mmCIF file of C-alpha atoms and ligand atoms in Angstrom:
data_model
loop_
_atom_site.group_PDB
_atom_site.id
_atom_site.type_symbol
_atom_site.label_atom_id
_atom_site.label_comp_id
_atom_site.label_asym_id
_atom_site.label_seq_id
_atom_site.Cartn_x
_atom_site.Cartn_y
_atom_site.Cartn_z
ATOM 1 C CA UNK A 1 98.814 123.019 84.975
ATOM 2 C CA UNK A 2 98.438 120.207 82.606
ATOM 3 C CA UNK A 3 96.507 120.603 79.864
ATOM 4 C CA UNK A 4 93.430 119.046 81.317
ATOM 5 C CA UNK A 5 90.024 117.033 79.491
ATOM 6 C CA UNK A 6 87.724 114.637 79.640
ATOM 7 C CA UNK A 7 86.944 111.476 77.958
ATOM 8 C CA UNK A 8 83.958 110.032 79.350
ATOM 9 C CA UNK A 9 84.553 109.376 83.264
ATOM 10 C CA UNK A 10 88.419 109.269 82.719
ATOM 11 C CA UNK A 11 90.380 113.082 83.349
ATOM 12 C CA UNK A 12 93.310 113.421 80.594
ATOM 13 C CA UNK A 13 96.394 115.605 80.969
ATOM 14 C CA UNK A 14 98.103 116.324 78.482
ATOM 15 C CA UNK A 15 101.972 117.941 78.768
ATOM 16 C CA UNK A 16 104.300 118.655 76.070
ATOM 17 C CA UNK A 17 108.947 118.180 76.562
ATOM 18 C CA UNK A 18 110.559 119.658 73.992
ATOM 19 C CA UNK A 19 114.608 119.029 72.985
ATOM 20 C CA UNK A 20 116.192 120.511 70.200
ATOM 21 C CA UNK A 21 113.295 120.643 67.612
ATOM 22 C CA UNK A 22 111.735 117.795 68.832
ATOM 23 C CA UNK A 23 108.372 117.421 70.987
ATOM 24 C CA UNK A 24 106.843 114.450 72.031
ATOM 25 C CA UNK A 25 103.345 114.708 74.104
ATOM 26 C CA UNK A 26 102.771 113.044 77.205
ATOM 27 C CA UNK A 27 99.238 111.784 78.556
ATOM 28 C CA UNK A 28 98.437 110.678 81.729
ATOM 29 C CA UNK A 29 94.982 109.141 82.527
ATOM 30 C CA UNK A 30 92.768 109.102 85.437
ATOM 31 C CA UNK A 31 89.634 106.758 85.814
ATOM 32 C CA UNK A 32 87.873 107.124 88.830
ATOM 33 C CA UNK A 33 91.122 106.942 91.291
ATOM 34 C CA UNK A 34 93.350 105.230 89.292
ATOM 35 C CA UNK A 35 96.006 106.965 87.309
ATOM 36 C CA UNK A 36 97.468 105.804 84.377
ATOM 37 C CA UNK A 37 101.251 106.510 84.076
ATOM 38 C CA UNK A 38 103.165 109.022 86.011
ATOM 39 C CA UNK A 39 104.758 111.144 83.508
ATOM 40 C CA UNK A 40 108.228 112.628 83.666
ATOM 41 C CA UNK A 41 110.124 114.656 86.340
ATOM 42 C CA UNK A 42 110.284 117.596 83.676
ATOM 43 C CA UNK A 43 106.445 118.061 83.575
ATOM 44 C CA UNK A 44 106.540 118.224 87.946
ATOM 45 C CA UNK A 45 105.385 121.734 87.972
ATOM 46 C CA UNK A 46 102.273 121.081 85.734
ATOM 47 C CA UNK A 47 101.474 117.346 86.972
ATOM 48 C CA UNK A 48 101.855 117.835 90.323
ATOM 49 C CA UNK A 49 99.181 120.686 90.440
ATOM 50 C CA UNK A 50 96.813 117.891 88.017
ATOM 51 C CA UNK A 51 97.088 115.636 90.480
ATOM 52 C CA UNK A 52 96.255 117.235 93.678
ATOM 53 C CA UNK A 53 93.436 118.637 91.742
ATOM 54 C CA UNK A 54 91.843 115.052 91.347
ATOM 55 C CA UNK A 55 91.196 112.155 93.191
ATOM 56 C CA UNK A 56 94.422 109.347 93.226
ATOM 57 C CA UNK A 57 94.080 106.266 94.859
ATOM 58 C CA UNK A 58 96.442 104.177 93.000
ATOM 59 C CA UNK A 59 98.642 104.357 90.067
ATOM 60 C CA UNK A 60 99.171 101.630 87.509
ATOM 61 C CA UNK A 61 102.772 101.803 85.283
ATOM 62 C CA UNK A 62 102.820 100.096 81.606
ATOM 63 C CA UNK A 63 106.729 100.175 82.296
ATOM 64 C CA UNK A 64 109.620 101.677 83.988
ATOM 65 C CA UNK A 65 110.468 104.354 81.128
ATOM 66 C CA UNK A 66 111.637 107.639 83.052
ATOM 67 C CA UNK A 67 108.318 109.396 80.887
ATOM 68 C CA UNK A 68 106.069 107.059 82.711
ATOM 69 C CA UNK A 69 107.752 106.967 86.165
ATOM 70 C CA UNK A 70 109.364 110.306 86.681
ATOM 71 C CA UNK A 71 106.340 111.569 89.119
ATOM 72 C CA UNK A 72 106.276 108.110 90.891
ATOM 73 C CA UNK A 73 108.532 109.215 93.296
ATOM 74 C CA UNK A 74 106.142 112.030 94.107
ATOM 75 C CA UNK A 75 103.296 110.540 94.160
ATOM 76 C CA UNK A 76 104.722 107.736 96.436
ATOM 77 C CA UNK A 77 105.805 110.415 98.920
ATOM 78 C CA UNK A 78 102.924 113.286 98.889
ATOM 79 C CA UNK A 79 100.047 110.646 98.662
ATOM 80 C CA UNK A 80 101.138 107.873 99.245
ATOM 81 C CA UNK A 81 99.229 105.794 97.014
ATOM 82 C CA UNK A 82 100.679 102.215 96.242
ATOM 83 C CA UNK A 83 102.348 102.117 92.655
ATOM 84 C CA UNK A 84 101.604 99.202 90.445
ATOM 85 C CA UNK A 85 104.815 97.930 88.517
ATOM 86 C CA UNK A 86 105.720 94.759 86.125
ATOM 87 C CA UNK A 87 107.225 92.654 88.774
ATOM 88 C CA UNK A 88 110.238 92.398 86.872
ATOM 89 C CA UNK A 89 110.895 95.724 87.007
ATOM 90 C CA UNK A 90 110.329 96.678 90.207
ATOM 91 C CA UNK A 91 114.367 96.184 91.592
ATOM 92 C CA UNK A 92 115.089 98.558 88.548
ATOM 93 C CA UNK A 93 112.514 100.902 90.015
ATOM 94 C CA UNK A 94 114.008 100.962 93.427
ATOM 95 C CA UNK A 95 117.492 102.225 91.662
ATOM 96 C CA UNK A 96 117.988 106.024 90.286
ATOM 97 C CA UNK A 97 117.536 105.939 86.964
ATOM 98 C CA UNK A 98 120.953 106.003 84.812
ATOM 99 C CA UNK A 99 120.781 107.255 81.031
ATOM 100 C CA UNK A 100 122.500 109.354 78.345
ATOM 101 C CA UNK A 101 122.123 113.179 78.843
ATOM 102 C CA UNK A 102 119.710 113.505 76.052
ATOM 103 C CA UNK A 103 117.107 112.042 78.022
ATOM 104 C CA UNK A 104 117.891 113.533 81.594
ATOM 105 C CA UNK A 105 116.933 117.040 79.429
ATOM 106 C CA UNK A 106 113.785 115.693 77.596
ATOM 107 C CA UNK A 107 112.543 114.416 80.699
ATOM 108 C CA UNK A 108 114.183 114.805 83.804
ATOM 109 C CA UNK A 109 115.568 112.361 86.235
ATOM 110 C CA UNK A 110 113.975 109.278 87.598
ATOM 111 C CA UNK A 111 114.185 109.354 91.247
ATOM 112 C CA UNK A 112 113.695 106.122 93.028
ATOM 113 C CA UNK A 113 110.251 104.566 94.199
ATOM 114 C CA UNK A 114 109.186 101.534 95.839
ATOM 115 C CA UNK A 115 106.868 99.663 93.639
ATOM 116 C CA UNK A 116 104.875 96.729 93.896
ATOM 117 C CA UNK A 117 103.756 93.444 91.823
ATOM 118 C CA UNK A 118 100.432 94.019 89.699
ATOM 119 C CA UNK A 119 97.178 92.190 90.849
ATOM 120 C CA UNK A 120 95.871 89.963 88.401
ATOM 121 C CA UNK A 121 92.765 92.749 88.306
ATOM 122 C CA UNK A 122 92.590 96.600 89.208
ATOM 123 C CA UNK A 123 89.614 97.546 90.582
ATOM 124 C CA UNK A 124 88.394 100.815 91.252
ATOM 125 C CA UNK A 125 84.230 101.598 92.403
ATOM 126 C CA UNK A 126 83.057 101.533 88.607
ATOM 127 C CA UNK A 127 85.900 99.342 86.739
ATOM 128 C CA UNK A 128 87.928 96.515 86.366
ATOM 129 C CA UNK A 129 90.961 96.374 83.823
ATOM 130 C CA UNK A 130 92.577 93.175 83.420
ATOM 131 C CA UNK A 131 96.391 93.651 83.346
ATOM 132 C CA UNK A 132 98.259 92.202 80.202
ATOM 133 C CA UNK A 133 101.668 91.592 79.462
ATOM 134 C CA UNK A 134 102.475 93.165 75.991
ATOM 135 C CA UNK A 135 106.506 93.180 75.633
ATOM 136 C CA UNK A 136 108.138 94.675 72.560
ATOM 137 C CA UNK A 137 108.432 98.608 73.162
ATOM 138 C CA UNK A 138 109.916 97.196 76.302
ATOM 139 C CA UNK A 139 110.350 93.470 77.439
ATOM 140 C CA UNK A 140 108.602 94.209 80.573
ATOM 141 C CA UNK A 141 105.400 96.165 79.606
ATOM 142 C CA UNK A 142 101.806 95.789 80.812
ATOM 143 C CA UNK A 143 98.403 97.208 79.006
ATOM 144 C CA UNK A 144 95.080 97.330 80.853
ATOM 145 C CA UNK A 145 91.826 95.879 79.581
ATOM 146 C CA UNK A 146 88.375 97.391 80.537
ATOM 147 C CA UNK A 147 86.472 94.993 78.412
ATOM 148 C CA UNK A 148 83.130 96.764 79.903
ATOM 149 C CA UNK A 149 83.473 99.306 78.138
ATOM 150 C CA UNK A 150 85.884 98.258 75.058
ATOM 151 C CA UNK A 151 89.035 100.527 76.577
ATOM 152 C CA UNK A 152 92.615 99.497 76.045
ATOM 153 C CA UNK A 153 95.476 101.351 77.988
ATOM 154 C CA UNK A 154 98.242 101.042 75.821
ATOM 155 C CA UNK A 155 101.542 102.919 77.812
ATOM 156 C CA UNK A 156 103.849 102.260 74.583
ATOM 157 C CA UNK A 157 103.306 99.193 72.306
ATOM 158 C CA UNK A 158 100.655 101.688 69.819
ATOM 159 C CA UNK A 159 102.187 105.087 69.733
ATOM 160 C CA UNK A 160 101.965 105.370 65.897
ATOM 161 C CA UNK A 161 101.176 103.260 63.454
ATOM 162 C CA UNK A 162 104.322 103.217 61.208
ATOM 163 C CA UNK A 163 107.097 103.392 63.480
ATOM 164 C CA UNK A 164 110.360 104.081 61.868
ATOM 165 C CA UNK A 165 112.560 104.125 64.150
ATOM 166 C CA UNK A 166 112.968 101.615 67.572
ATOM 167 C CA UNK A 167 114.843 102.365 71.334
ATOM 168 C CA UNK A 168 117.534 100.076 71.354
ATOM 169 C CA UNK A 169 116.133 97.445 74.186
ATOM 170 C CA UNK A 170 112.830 96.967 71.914
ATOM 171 C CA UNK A 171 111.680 94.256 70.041
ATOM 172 C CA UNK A 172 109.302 94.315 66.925
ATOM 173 C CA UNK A 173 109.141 91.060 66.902
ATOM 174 C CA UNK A 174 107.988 90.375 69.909
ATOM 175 C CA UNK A 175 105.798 93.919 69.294
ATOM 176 C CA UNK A 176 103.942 92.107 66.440
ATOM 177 C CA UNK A 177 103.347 89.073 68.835
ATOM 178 C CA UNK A 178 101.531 91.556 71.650
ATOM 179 C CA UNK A 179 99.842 93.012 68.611
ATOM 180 C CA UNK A 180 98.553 89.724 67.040
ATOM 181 C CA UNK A 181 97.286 88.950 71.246
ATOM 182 C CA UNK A 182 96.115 92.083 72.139
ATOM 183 C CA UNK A 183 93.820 92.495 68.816
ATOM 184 C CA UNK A 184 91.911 88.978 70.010
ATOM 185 C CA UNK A 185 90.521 90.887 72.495
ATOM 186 C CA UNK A 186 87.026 92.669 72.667
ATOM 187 C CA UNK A 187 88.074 96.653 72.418
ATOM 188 C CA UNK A 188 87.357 100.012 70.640
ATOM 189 C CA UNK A 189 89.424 102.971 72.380
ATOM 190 C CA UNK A 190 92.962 102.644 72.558
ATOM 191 C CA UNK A 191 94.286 105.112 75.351
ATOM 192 C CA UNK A 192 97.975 105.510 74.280
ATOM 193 C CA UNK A 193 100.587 107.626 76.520
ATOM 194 C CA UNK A 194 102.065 109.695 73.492
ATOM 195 C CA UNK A 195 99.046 109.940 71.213
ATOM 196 C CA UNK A 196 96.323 110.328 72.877
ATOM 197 C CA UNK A 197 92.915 108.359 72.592
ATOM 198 C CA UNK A 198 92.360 107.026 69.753
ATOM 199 C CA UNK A 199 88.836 106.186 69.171
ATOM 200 C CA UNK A 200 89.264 103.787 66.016
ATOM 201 C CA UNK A 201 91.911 101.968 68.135
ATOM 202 C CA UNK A 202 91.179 98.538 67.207
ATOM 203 C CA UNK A 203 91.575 99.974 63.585
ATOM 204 C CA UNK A 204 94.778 101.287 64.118
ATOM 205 C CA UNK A 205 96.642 98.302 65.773
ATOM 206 C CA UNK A 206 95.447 96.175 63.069
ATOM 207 C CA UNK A 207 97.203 99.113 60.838
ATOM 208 C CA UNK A 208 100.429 99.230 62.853
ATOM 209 C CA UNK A 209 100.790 95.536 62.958
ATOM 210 C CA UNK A 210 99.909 95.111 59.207
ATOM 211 C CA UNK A 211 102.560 97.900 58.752
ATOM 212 C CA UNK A 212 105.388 94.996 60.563
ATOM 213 C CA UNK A 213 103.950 92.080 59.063
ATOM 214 C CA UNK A 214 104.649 93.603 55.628
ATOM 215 C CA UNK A 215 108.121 95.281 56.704
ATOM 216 C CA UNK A 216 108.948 91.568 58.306
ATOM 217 C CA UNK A 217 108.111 90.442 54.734
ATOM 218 C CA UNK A 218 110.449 92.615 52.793
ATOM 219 C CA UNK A 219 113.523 92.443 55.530
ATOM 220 C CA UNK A 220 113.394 88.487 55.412
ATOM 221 C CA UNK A 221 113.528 89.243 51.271
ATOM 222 C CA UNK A 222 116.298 91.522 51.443
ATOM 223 C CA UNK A 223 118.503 89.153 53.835
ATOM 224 C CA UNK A 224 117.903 85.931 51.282
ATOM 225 C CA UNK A 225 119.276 88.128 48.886
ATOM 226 C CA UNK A 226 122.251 88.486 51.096
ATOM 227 C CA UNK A 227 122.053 91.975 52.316
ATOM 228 C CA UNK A 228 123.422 92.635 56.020
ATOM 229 C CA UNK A 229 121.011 94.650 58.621
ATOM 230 C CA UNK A 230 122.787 97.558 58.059
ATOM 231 C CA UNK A 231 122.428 97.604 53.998
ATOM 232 C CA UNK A 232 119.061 96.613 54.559
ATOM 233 C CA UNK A 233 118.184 99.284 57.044
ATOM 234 C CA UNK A 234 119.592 102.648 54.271
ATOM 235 C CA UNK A 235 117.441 100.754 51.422
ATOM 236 C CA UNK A 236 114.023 100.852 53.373
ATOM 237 C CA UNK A 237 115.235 103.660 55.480
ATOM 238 C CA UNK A 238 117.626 106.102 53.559
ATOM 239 C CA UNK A 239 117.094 109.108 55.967
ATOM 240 C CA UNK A 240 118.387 109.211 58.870
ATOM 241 C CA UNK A 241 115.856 111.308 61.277
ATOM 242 C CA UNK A 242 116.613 113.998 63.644
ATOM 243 C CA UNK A 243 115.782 111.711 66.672
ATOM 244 C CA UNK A 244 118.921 109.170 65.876
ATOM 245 C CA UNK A 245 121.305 111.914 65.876
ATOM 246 C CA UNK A 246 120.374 113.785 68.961
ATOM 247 C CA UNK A 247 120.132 110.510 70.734
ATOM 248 C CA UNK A 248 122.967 108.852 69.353
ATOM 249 C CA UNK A 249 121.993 106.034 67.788
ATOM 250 C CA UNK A 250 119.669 104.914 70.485
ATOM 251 C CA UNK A 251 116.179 105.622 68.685
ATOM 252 C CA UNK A 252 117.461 104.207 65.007
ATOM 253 C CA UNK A 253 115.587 102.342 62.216
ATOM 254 C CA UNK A 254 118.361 99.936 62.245
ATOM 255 C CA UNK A 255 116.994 98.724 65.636
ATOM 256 C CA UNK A 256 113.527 97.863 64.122
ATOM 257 C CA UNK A 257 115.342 96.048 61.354
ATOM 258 C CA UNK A 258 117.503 93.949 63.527
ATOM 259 C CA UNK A 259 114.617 92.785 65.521
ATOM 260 C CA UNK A 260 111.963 92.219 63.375
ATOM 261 C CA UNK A 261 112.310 88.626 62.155
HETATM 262 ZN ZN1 LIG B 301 108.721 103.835 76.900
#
């Protein structure tokens, strides 16, 4: 079983993958029917017993990450419940998922699922959440809006707010660009898939995208002065963290660097 709470009217689970010393958390969200991200394969045991245990009548994806759309598959087949996907990721979705080994053990495969496009709206009997594109942890990436009651479903694009290191197919640049949009809109609680809700969330997007907006400042310094990405990456990032060497290069700093102006 999933580590199970509540938040108002939404149900939380919370499940923990471990690989070689480290552990990232995973939350799933449901409000009143709809679930929030399907959480990886590796977590089926515990996820599969939350979710029989409440109510699904549809499930919403921010993206196609195998740590959001491991349990589609399941889901599609034991309650068959339609499954909400960026539109542009949906042929992806419809393929097994291929990646390096490190992530097959962190979080299981990604079996295949038929998805479909989002509405412009998801409605359930108490809510609507307006559905938002938000590229930059991924290009195709969707957050959800429930401007009644100041909630922002954030899959990804929050997470933490000094990131430092990137997956190699995001963007900070166009990360600070969802930021800057997202942070027009009227919102309190951030609901984020690895950190949990955040009840200051306005606060802390503000803080992460500060956080680029200066790091933006001091890259673009450090290239007029001729440096390359890569010098520029071991002078604002000397370390080089557990999570680039067990996934070979794929999370890095560098990739925030090269992407952030
Ligand atoms: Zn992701």
């Amino acid at each position: 079983m999933l580590n199970s709470s509540k938040y108002r009217d939404i149900t939380i689970g919370r499940g923990v993958c471990s690989l070689l010393g480290t552990t990232i958390v995973v939350y799933l969200y449901v409000v009143d029917g709809l679930l929030i991200d399907a959480g990886p394969k590796r977590l089926k045991r515990e996820s599969s017993k939350f979710f029989q245990e409440h109510q699904i009548d549809q499930v919403a994806l921010t993206h196609v990450h195998e740590d959001h759309s491991g349990m589609a598959a399941w889901l599609q087949s034991k309650m068959q419940v339609p499954i909400y996907l960026h539109e542009m990721s949906i042929p992806e979705a419809s393929k097994r998922g291929r990646y390096l080994f490190y992530r097959q053990l962190m979080w299981g495969g990604r079996p295949t699922f038929i998805s479909q496009p989002f509405p412009e709206v998801l409605t359930t009997e108490k809510h609507i959440f307006d559905v938002i594109d938000s590229p930059g942890h991924m290009k195709y990436h969707k957050v959800f809006h429930e401007k009644n009651q100041g909630w922002l479903f954030t899959g990804d694009l929050y997470v933490r707010p000094k990131p430092f290191v990137a997956f190699y197919d995001e963007n900070m640049k166009d990360t600070i660009a969802s930021l800057q949009k997202l942070l027009q809109l009227d919102f309190d609680t951030v609901f984020c898939a690895h950190s949990g809700v955040v009840e200051n969330g306005k606060a802390m997007l503000q803080e992460k995208l500060n956080y680029l907006l200066n790091l933006q400042e001091k890259v673009e310094g450090l290239r007029r002065q001729g440096l390359t990405d890569r010098e520029v990456d071991q002078k604002l990032f000397p370390k080089i963290p557990l999570i680039t060497k067990v996934s070979r290069g794929e999370w890095s700093s560098y990739n925030i660097i090269s992407t952030i102006l």
